CSV table of C-alpha atoms and ligand atoms in Angstrom, one decimal:
chain,number,residue,atom,x,y,z
A,1,MET,CA,36.6,-8.3,20.9
A,2,SER,CA,32.8,-7.3,19.4
A,3,LYS,CA,31.9,-3.7,20.7
A,4,ILE,CA,28.6,-5.2,20.6
A,5,LYS,CA,26.7,-3.8,23.9
A,6,LYS,CA,23.2,-3.5,23.3
A,7,ILE,CA,20.6,-5.0,20.1
A,8,ALA,CA,17.2,-5.1,19.1
A,9,VAL,CA,15.0,-8.1,17.6
A,10,LEU,CA,12.1,-7.6,16.1
A,11,THR,CA,9.8,-9.5,13.7
A,12,SER,CA,8.6,-8.3,10.2
A,13,GLY,CA,6.4,-9.1,7.4
A,14,GLY,CA,3.7,-12.5,7.8
A,15,ASP,CA,3.3,-13.6,11.0
A,16,ALA,CA,4.6,-17.4,12.0
A,17,PRO,CA,4.4,-19.8,14.6
A,18,GLY,CA,7.9,-20.3,16.3
A,19,MET,CA,8.6,-16.5,16.0
A,20,ASN,CA,8.4,-16.0,19.8
A,21,ALA,CA,10.7,-19.1,20.4
A,22,ALA,CA,12.8,-17.0,18.4
A,23,VAL,CA,12.3,-13.8,20.4
A,24,ARG,CA,12.7,-15.7,23.2
A,25,ALA,CA,16.1,-17.3,21.9
A,26,VAL,CA,17.8,-14.0,21.4
A,27,VAL,CA,16.8,-12.3,24.4
A,28,ARG,CA,18.3,-15.2,26.6
A,29,ALA,CA,21.1,-15.6,24.6
A,30,ALA,CA,21.8,-11.7,24.1
A,31,ILE,CA,21.2,-11.6,28.2
A,32,PHE,CA,23.4,-14.7,28.4
A,33,HIS,CA,26.3,-12.8,27.0
A,34,ASN,CA,25.6,-10.0,28.6
A,35,LEU,CA,24.5,-8.1,26.1
A,36,GLU,CA,21.0,-5.9,26.6
A,37,VAL,CA,18.1,-6.6,24.5
A,38,VAL,CA,15.5,-3.7,23.2
A,39,GLY,CA,12.2,-5.3,21.7
A,40,ILE,CA,10.5,-3.5,18.6
A,41,GLU,CA,7.2,-3.4,18.1
A,42,HIS,CA,5.6,-3.6,14.5
A,43,GLY,CA,8.7,-4.2,13.1
A,44,PHE,CA,10.3,-1.5,10.8
A,45,GLU,CA,6.8,0.6,11.5
A,46,GLY,CA,8.0,0.6,14.8
A,47,MET,CA,11.3,1.3,14.2
A,48,ILE,CA,10.5,4.2,12.6
A,49,LYS,CA,7.3,5.2,15.5
A,50,GLY,CA,9.9,4.4,18.0
A,51,GLU,CA,8.2,1.7,19.9
A,52,LEU,CA,11.2,0.1,21.2
A,53,PHE,CA,11.2,-0.7,24.8
A,54,ARG,CA,13.5,-2.8,27.1
A,55,LEU,CA,13.4,-6.7,27.4
A,56,GLU,CA,14.4,-9.2,30.2
A,57,SER,CA,15.0,-13.0,30.4
A,58,LYS,CA,11.1,-13.0,32.1
A,59,ASP,CA,9.5,-11.4,29.8
A,60,MET,CA,10.4,-14.1,27.8
A,61,ARG,CA,8.7,-16.8,30.4
A,62,ASN,CA,5.5,-18.7,28.4
A,63,ILE,CA,5.7,-18.0,25.3
A,64,ILE,CA,7.4,-20.7,23.2
A,65,HIS,CA,4.4,-21.9,22.5
A,66,ARG,CA,2.6,-20.1,21.4
A,67,GLY,CA,1.8,-18.9,17.7
A,68,GLY,CA,1.5,-15.0,16.3
A,69,THR,CA,4.3,-12.5,17.3
A,70,ILE,CA,4.4,-10.9,20.9
A,71,LEU,CA,6.3,-8.0,19.0
A,72,ARG,CA,3.8,-8.0,16.5
A,73,SER,CA,4.6,-7.6,12.9
A,74,ALA,CA,3.5,-4.6,10.5
A,75,ARG,CA,4.4,-4.0,6.6
A,76,SER,CA,5.8,-0.7,6.5
A,77,LEU,CA,5.8,1.1,3.2
A,78,GLU,CA,7.2,3.7,5.4
A,79,PHE,CA,10.1,2.1,5.6
A,80,LYS,CA,11.1,2.3,1.6
A,81,THR,CA,11.7,5.3,1.8
A,82,LYS,CA,14.8,7.1,2.9
A,83,LYS,CA,13.2,9.5,5.2
A,84,GLY,CA,11.2,6.7,7.2
A,85,ARG,CA,14.4,4.7,7.8
A,86,ALA,CA,16.3,8.3,8.7
A,87,ASN,CA,14.1,8.2,11.2
A,88,ALA,CA,14.6,4.5,12.0
A,89,PHE,CA,18.5,5.7,12.4
A,90,ASN,CA,17.8,8.2,14.4
A,91,ASN,CA,15.8,5.7,17.1
A,92,LEU,CA,17.9,3.3,16.7
A,93,LYS,CA,20.5,6.1,18.2
A,94,LYS,CA,18.7,7.2,20.6
A,95,GLN,CA,18.3,4.0,22.2
A,96,ASN,CA,22.7,3.3,21.5
A,97,ILE,CA,21.4,-0.1,19.8
A,98,ASP,CA,24.1,-1.5,18.3
A,99,ALA,CA,22.5,-4.2,16.0
A,100,VAL,CA,19.6,-5.5,15.1
A,101,ILE,CA,18.1,-9.4,14.9
A,102,VAL,CA,15.0,-9.0,12.2
A,103,ILE,CA,13.0,-12.0,12.2
A,104,GLY,CA,11.0,-12.3,8.4
A,105,GLY,CA,10.8,-13.2,5.0
A,106,ASP,CA,13.0,-12.5,2.0
A,107,GLY,CA,11.0,-8.9,2.1
A,108,THR,CA,12.6,-8.2,5.5
A,109,PHE,CA,16.3,-9.2,4.7
A,110,ARG,CA,16.0,-6.8,2.0
A,111,GLY,CA,14.8,-3.9,4.3
A,112,ALA,CA,17.2,-5.1,6.6
A,113,GLY,CA,20.4,-4.9,3.5
A,114,VAL,CA,19.4,-1.8,2.4
A,115,PHE,CA,19.0,0.1,5.6
A,116,SER,CA,22.7,-1.2,7.0
A,117,GLN,CA,23.8,-0.1,3.5
A,118,GLU,CA,23.4,3.5,4.7
A,119,TYR,CA,24.1,3.7,7.9
A,120,ASP,CA,26.8,1.6,9.7
A,121,ILE,CA,24.6,-1.0,12.1
A,122,PRO,CA,25.0,-4.6,11.5
A,123,PHE,CA,21.9,-6.7,10.7
A,124,ILE,CA,21.0,-10.8,11.4
A,125,GLY,CA,18.1,-12.2,9.7
A,126,ILE,CA,16.6,-15.0,11.1
A,127,PRO,CA,14.3,-17.0,8.4
A,128,GLY,CA,10.5,-16.7,9.6
A,129,THR,CA,7.6,-17.4,6.9
A,130,ILE,CA,5.6,-19.9,6.4
A,131,ASP,CA,6.0,-20.5,2.7
A,132,ASN,CA,9.0,-21.9,2.7
A,133,ASP,CA,10.7,-19.9,0.1
A,134,MET,CA,13.5,-18.9,0.8
A,135,PRO,CA,17.3,-19.8,-0.5
A,136,GLY,CA,20.0,-20.5,1.8
A,137,THR,CA,17.9,-22.8,4.0
A,138,ASP,CA,15.8,-25.8,4.1
A,139,PHE,CA,13.4,-24.7,6.5
A,140,THR,CA,11.9,-21.9,7.4
A,141,ILE,CA,10.2,-21.1,11.3
A,142,GLY,CA,6.5,-21.5,10.8
A,143,PHE,CA,6.7,-23.8,7.5
A,144,ASP,CA,6.4,-27.0,9.6
A,145,THR,CA,3.5,-25.7,12.3
A,146,ALA,CA,1.5,-24.3,8.8
A,147,LEU,CA,1.8,-28.3,7.0
A,148,ASN,CA,0.5,-30.0,9.8
A,149,THR,CA,-2.3,-27.4,10.2
A,150,VAL,CA,-3.1,-27.9,6.5
A,151,VAL,CA,-2.5,-31.6,6.5
A,152,GLU,CA,-5.0,-32.1,9.5
A,153,THR,CA,-7.5,-29.8,8.0
A,154,ILE,CA,-7.5,-31.7,4.6
A,155,ASP,CA,-8.1,-35.4,6.5
A,156,LYS,CA,-10.9,-33.6,7.8
A,157,ILE,CA,-12.3,-32.9,4.5
A,158,LYS,CA,-11.4,-36.2,3.6
A,159,ASP,CA,-13.7,-37.8,5.6
A,160,THR,CA,-16.6,-35.4,3.6
A,161,ALA,CA,-15.3,-36.1,0.2
A,162,SER,CA,-15.4,-39.7,0.4
A,163,SER,CA,-19.0,-40.3,1.9
A,164,HIS,CA,-20.5,-38.1,-0.4
A,165,ASP,CA,-18.2,-39.0,-3.3
A,166,ARG,CA,-17.1,-34.9,-4.1
A,167,THR,CA,-14.2,-33.5,-5.3
A,168,PHE,CA,-12.8,-30.7,-3.1
A,169,PHE,CA,-10.0,-28.2,-4.9
A,170,ILE,CA,-8.3,-27.1,-1.9
A,171,GLU,CA,-6.7,-24.0,-2.0
A,172,VAL,CA,-3.8,-23.6,0.6
A,173,MET,CA,-0.9,-20.4,1.0
A,174,GLY,CA,2.4,-20.2,-0.2
A,175,ARG,CA,2.4,-16.8,-1.9
A,176,ASP,CA,4.2,-17.8,-5.2
A,177,ALA,CA,5.9,-21.1,-4.0
A,178,GLY,CA,4.6,-24.2,-3.7
A,179,PHE,CA,6.4,-25.4,-1.0
A,180,ILE,CA,2.7,-26.1,1.5
A,181,ALA,CA,0.9,-27.8,-1.3
A,182,LEU,CA,3.2,-30.3,-2.7
A,183,GLN,CA,4.1,-31.3,0.7
A,184,ALA,CA,0.4,-31.0,1.9
A,185,GLY,CA,-0.4,-33.2,-1.0
A,186,ILE,CA,2.2,-35.7,-0.3
A,187,ALA,CA,1.3,-36.4,3.0
A,188,THR,CA,-2.6,-36.5,2.5
A,189,GLY,CA,-2.2,-38.6,-0.5
A,190,ALA,CA,-4.0,-36.0,-2.5
A,191,GLU,CA,-5.0,-37.0,-6.3
A,192,ALA,CA,-3.6,-33.9,-7.9
A,193,ILE,CA,-1.6,-31.0,-6.6
A,194,LEU,CA,-1.2,-27.9,-8.9
A,195,ILE,CA,1.9,-25.3,-8.0
A,196,PRO,CA,2.8,-22.7,-9.2
A,197,GLU,CA,6.4,-24.2,-10.4
A,198,VAL,CA,5.0,-27.2,-12.5
A,199,GLU,CA,4.3,-26.3,-16.7
A,200,GLY,CA,1.1,-27.9,-18.3
A,201,GLN,CA,-1.3,-27.5,-15.3
A,202,ALA,CA,-4.7,-27.1,-17.4
A,203,GLU,CA,-3.5,-30.3,-19.9
A,204,ASN,CA,-2.3,-32.3,-16.7
A,205,LEU,CA,-5.5,-31.5,-14.5
A,206,ARG,CA,-7.8,-32.2,-17.3
A,207,GLU,CA,-6.0,-35.5,-18.2
A,208,PHE,CA,-6.5,-36.5,-14.3
A,209,LEU,CA,-10.0,-35.6,-13.8
A,210,LEU,CA,-10.9,-37.6,-17.7
A,211,LYS,CA,-8.9,-41.2,-15.7
A,212,ALA,CA,-10.9,-40.6,-12.4
A,213,LYS,CA,-14.1,-40.5,-14.2
A,214,LYS,CA,-12.7,-43.1,-16.6
A,215,LEU,CA,-12.3,-45.2,-13.2
A,216,LYS,CA,-15.3,-43.8,-11.6
A,217,LYS,CA,-13.4,-42.4,-8.8
A,218,MET,CA,-15.2,-39.4,-7.8
A,219,SER,CA,-13.9,-38.5,-4.5
A,220,ASN,CA,-11.0,-36.6,-5.0
A,221,ILE,CA,-8.6,-34.1,-3.5
A,222,ILE,CA,-7.2,-31.5,-5.7
A,223,LEU,CA,-4.5,-29.2,-3.9
A,224,VAL,CA,-4.2,-25.6,-5.8
A,225,ALA,CA,-0.9,-23.3,-3.8
A,226,GLU,CA,-2.6,-20.1,-3.7
A,227,GLY,CA,0.4,-18.4,-6.6
A,228,ASN,CA,-0.6,-21.3,-9.1
A,229,LYS,CA,-0.6,-19.8,-12.4
A,230,LEU,CA,-4.0,-21.3,-13.6
A,231,GLY,CA,-5.7,-19.2,-10.4
A,232,GLY,CA,-6.8,-20.1,-6.9
A,233,ALA,CA,-9.6,-23.3,-6.5
A,234,GLN,CA,-12.3,-20.9,-7.2
A,235,GLN,CA,-10.6,-20.7,-10.5
A,236,VAL,CA,-9.3,-23.1,-11.3
A,237,ALA,CA,-12.8,-25.4,-10.5
A,238,ASP,CA,-14.9,-23.1,-12.5
A,239,GLN,CA,-12.4,-23.5,-15.2
A,240,VAL,CA,-13.2,-27.3,-15.1
A,241,LYS,CA,-16.7,-27.6,-13.9
A,242,ASP,CA,-18.7,-27.8,-16.8
A,243,GLU,CA,-16.6,-30.5,-18.5
A,244,PHE,CA,-16.9,-32.5,-15.6
A,245,LYS,CA,-20.5,-32.0,-13.8
A,246,ASP,CA,-20.6,-35.8,-12.8
A,247,PHE,CA,-18.3,-35.2,-10.3
A,248,GLY,CA,-19.7,-32.9,-7.3
A,249,ILE,CA,-17.4,-30.3,-7.1
A,250,ARG,CA,-16.5,-28.1,-4.0
A,251,VAL,CA,-14.4,-25.4,-3.2
A,252,ASN,CA,-12.1,-24.6,0.2
A,253,VAL,CA,-10.3,-21.7,0.8
A,254,LEU,CA,-8.3,-22.7,3.8
A,255,GLY,CA,-6.8,-19.1,4.5
A,256,HIS,CA,-5.1,-17.3,7.9
A,257,MET,CA,-6.2,-20.2,9.8
A,258,GLN,CA,-2.6,-21.9,8.3
A,259,ARG,CA,-0.7,-18.8,9.7
A,260,GLY,CA,-1.5,-19.2,13.3
A,261,GLY,CA,-1.7,-22.2,16.5
A,262,SER,CA,0.8,-23.7,18.8
A,263,PRO,CA,4.2,-24.1,16.6
A,264,THR,CA,5.2,-27.9,16.3
A,265,ALA,CA,8.0,-29.2,18.2
A,266,PHE,CA,10.1,-29.3,15.3
A,267,ASP,CA,9.8,-25.2,15.1
A,268,ARG,CA,10.4,-24.5,18.2
A,269,PHE,CA,13.7,-26.5,17.9
A,270,LEU,CA,14.4,-25.1,15.0
A,271,ALA,CA,13.5,-21.3,16.2
A,272,SER,CA,15.9,-21.8,19.0
A,273,ARG,CA,18.9,-23.0,17.4
A,274,LEU,CA,18.6,-20.1,14.9
A,275,GLY,CA,18.1,-17.5,17.8
A,276,VAL,CA,20.8,-18.0,19.7
A,277,ALA,CA,22.8,-18.6,16.1
A,278,ALA,CA,21.7,-14.8,15.4
A,279,VAL,CA,23.6,-13.3,18.8
A,280,ASP,CA,26.7,-15.8,18.0
A,281,ALA,CA,26.6,-14.4,14.7
A,282,LEU,CA,26.8,-10.9,16.1
A,283,ILE,CA,29.2,-11.2,18.2
A,284,ASP,CA,31.4,-12.2,15.8
A,285,ASN,CA,30.9,-9.4,13.8
A,286,GLN,CA,29.2,-11.0,11.1
A,287,ARG,CA,26.4,-8.6,9.7
A,288,SER,CA,23.8,-8.7,6.8
A,289,VAL,CA,23.5,-12.5,6.8
A,290,MET,CA,20.4,-14.9,7.3
A,291,VAL,CA,21.1,-17.6,9.8
A,292,GLY,CA,19.4,-20.9,8.3
A,293,TYR,CA,19.4,-24.5,8.7
A,294,LYS,CA,20.7,-27.1,5.4
A,295,ASN,CA,21.8,-30.2,6.1
A,296,HIS,CA,20.5,-30.2,9.7
A,297,GLU,CA,23.3,-27.6,10.7
A,298,VAL,CA,23.3,-24.0,11.4
A,299,VAL,CA,24.7,-22.1,8.0
A,300,HIS,CA,25.2,-18.2,7.7
A,301,VAL,CA,24.0,-16.7,4.5
A,302,PRO,CA,24.6,-13.1,2.8
A,303,PHE,CA,21.2,-11.4,2.4
A,304,ASN,CA,21.6,-11.4,-1.1
A,305,LYS,CA,21.7,-14.7,-1.8
A,306,THR,CA,18.7,-15.2,0.3
A,307,ILE,CA,16.7,-12.9,-2.2
A,308,LYS,CA,17.5,-13.7,-5.1
A,309,GLY,CA,14.6,-14.8,-6.5
A,310,LEU,CA,12.6,-18.2,-5.3
A,311,ARG,CA,14.3,-21.8,-3.8
A,312,ASN,CA,13.6,-24.3,-6.3
A,313,ILE,CA,11.1,-27.1,-5.5
A,314,ASN,CA,13.2,-30.3,-5.0
A,315,ASP,CA,13.0,-32.5,-7.8
A,316,GLU,CA,12.4,-35.8,-6.1
A,317,LEU,CA,9.5,-34.5,-4.2
A,318,LEU,CA,7.7,-34.4,-7.4
A,319,LYS,CA,8.7,-37.1,-8.5
A,320,VAL,CA,7.5,-38.8,-5.2
A,321,ALA,CA,3.4,-37.1,-5.8
A,322,ASP,CA,3.7,-38.3,-9.5
A,323,ILE,CA,4.3,-41.5,-8.7
A,324,LEU,CA,1.6,-41.6,-5.6
A,325,MET,CA,-0.9,-39.9,-7.2
A,326,ILE,CA,-3.6,-41.9,-9.6
B,401,ATP,P1,6.4,-12.9,4.4
B,401,ATP,O1,7.1,-13.8,3.3
B,401,ATP,O2,5.4,-13.4,5.5
B,401,ATP,O3,5.6,-11.8,3.2
B,401,ATP,P2,8.0,-11.0,4.2
B,401,ATP,O4,9.8,-10.5,5.2
B,401,ATP,O5,8.9,-10.8,2.7
B,401,ATP,O6,7.4,-11.9,4.9
B,401,ATP,P3,7.5,-8.0,3.0
B,401,ATP,O7,6.6,-7.0,3.7
B,401,ATP,O8,7.9,-8.5,1.8
B,401,ATP,O9,7.6,-9.7,4.0
B,401,ATP,O10,8.8,-7.1,3.8
B,401,ATP,C1,8.4,-6.8,5.0
B,401,ATP,C2,8.8,-5.3,5.0
B,401,ATP,O11,10.6,-5.0,4.6
B,401,ATP,C3,8.4,-4.6,3.8
B,401,ATP,O12,6.9,-4.5,4.7
B,401,ATP,C4,9.3,-3.4,4.5
B,401,ATP,O13,8.8,-2.3,5.4
B,401,ATP,C5,10.5,-4.1,4.4
B,401,ATP,N1,11.4,-4.1,3.1
B,401,ATP,C6,10.9,-4.9,1.7
B,401,ATP,N2,11.6,-4.6,1.2
B,401,ATP,C7,12.3,-3.4,0.4
B,401,ATP,C8,13.4,-2.2,0.1
B,401,ATP,N3,13.6,-2.6,-0.9
B,401,ATP,N4,13.7,-1.5,0.7
B,401,ATP,C9,13.2,-0.5,2.2
B,401,ATP,N5,12.5,-2.0,2.8
B,401,ATP,C10,11.8,-3.0,2.2
C-alpha cells in the first residue's frame, strides 16, 4: 500500500510546449487516485521561496493547448546549495508533501536526484525540453512542436531563398545536441546540416559550397545547430563569405520563437500519457526515475541513466540526410 497522500508538481529549466498538458495529466491522475495536489511556481526556486498552492481539477481546464507553463519555470542557483535545498525541504514539510513530480530536462533530474538523496522524499521526472537530448526516451515533451515550428519557418525562408538565389545559414536551438537541426533539415530538404555530433564540418561545408557553385545552385538552406562546433550561423557564414562571394549569403537565427506556441497533437498525447504514468509510478513506490517513451511504450528510467551525457544521434537519420542532400 502506498503511503502517499499529497504530492507536488513543478516545471523547471527551459519551458517547452506540452508542459501544461503534462501538469494537467498529473493533477487529474492524482485526483483520480484520491491524492491531494499542490503546484509549485518557478520550479526549484519556488520550492525554496514557498510558492506552493493547492491545485484542483477545474484549474486544469483549457490549458492542454497552451504553450509555456502555467506554473512558470526558472533556473535556481540557490537549489544547488545545501542551504537552499534545506529551505525547500522545510517548505515541503510545512505543507505535508509526500512526493514531487518534476517536469524538465536533465538538470532538473540532477537536482531532484541530489535532493532525494539528502531528504526522504520520492521524486519522479517527466522529460520536458525541446532539445530531445535525454537518454532513455525517444521523445521529450516539446520537441515535436519545436520541430514543426522550425519546419514551418524554414519553408517560408525557402521561398525567398529560391526567388532571390540566396544561401541562408539558419541557426536552430538544441543546446549541445543536433536533433532539431537534423530532423528539420531532413523535413525541409536542407542542402547542408551542421550538428555537433558530426566531425569534419568545415571540410564538409566547403566541399558542399564548391559543389553547389559548380552546379550553379545558388539557392540553399544550411541548417546550423546552436551547439555546433564551428560556431553559430553568423560565425559559420563569416568563415566562408569571402571565399564564396557569389553566393548571396544571409543569416537567420530563429531564437525563442522555437520554444513557444500551441503544442502539437503528438506532444499533448505524450504529455498526457507520461503525466498519468508519473502518478502511477509514485503509487507503485518508485523513486528517482524518469517516465519516458521508448518504442511507443511508457518506460521507467533511473535518473542516473538520464543524466550521464548526451543521447546518441541515430546513424540511420544521418544516412538519410546524407543521401537526400545534393
Ligand atoms: P533544459 O534542458 O530546458 O535546459 P534543464 O532541466 O536541463 O532544462 P537546468 O537549468 O540545467 O535545466 O536545470 C534546472 C535546475 O535544476 C537548475 O536551475 C538547478 O536549480 C537544478 N539543478 C541542476 N543541477 C543541479 C545540481 N547538480 N544540484 C542541485 N540542483 C541542480
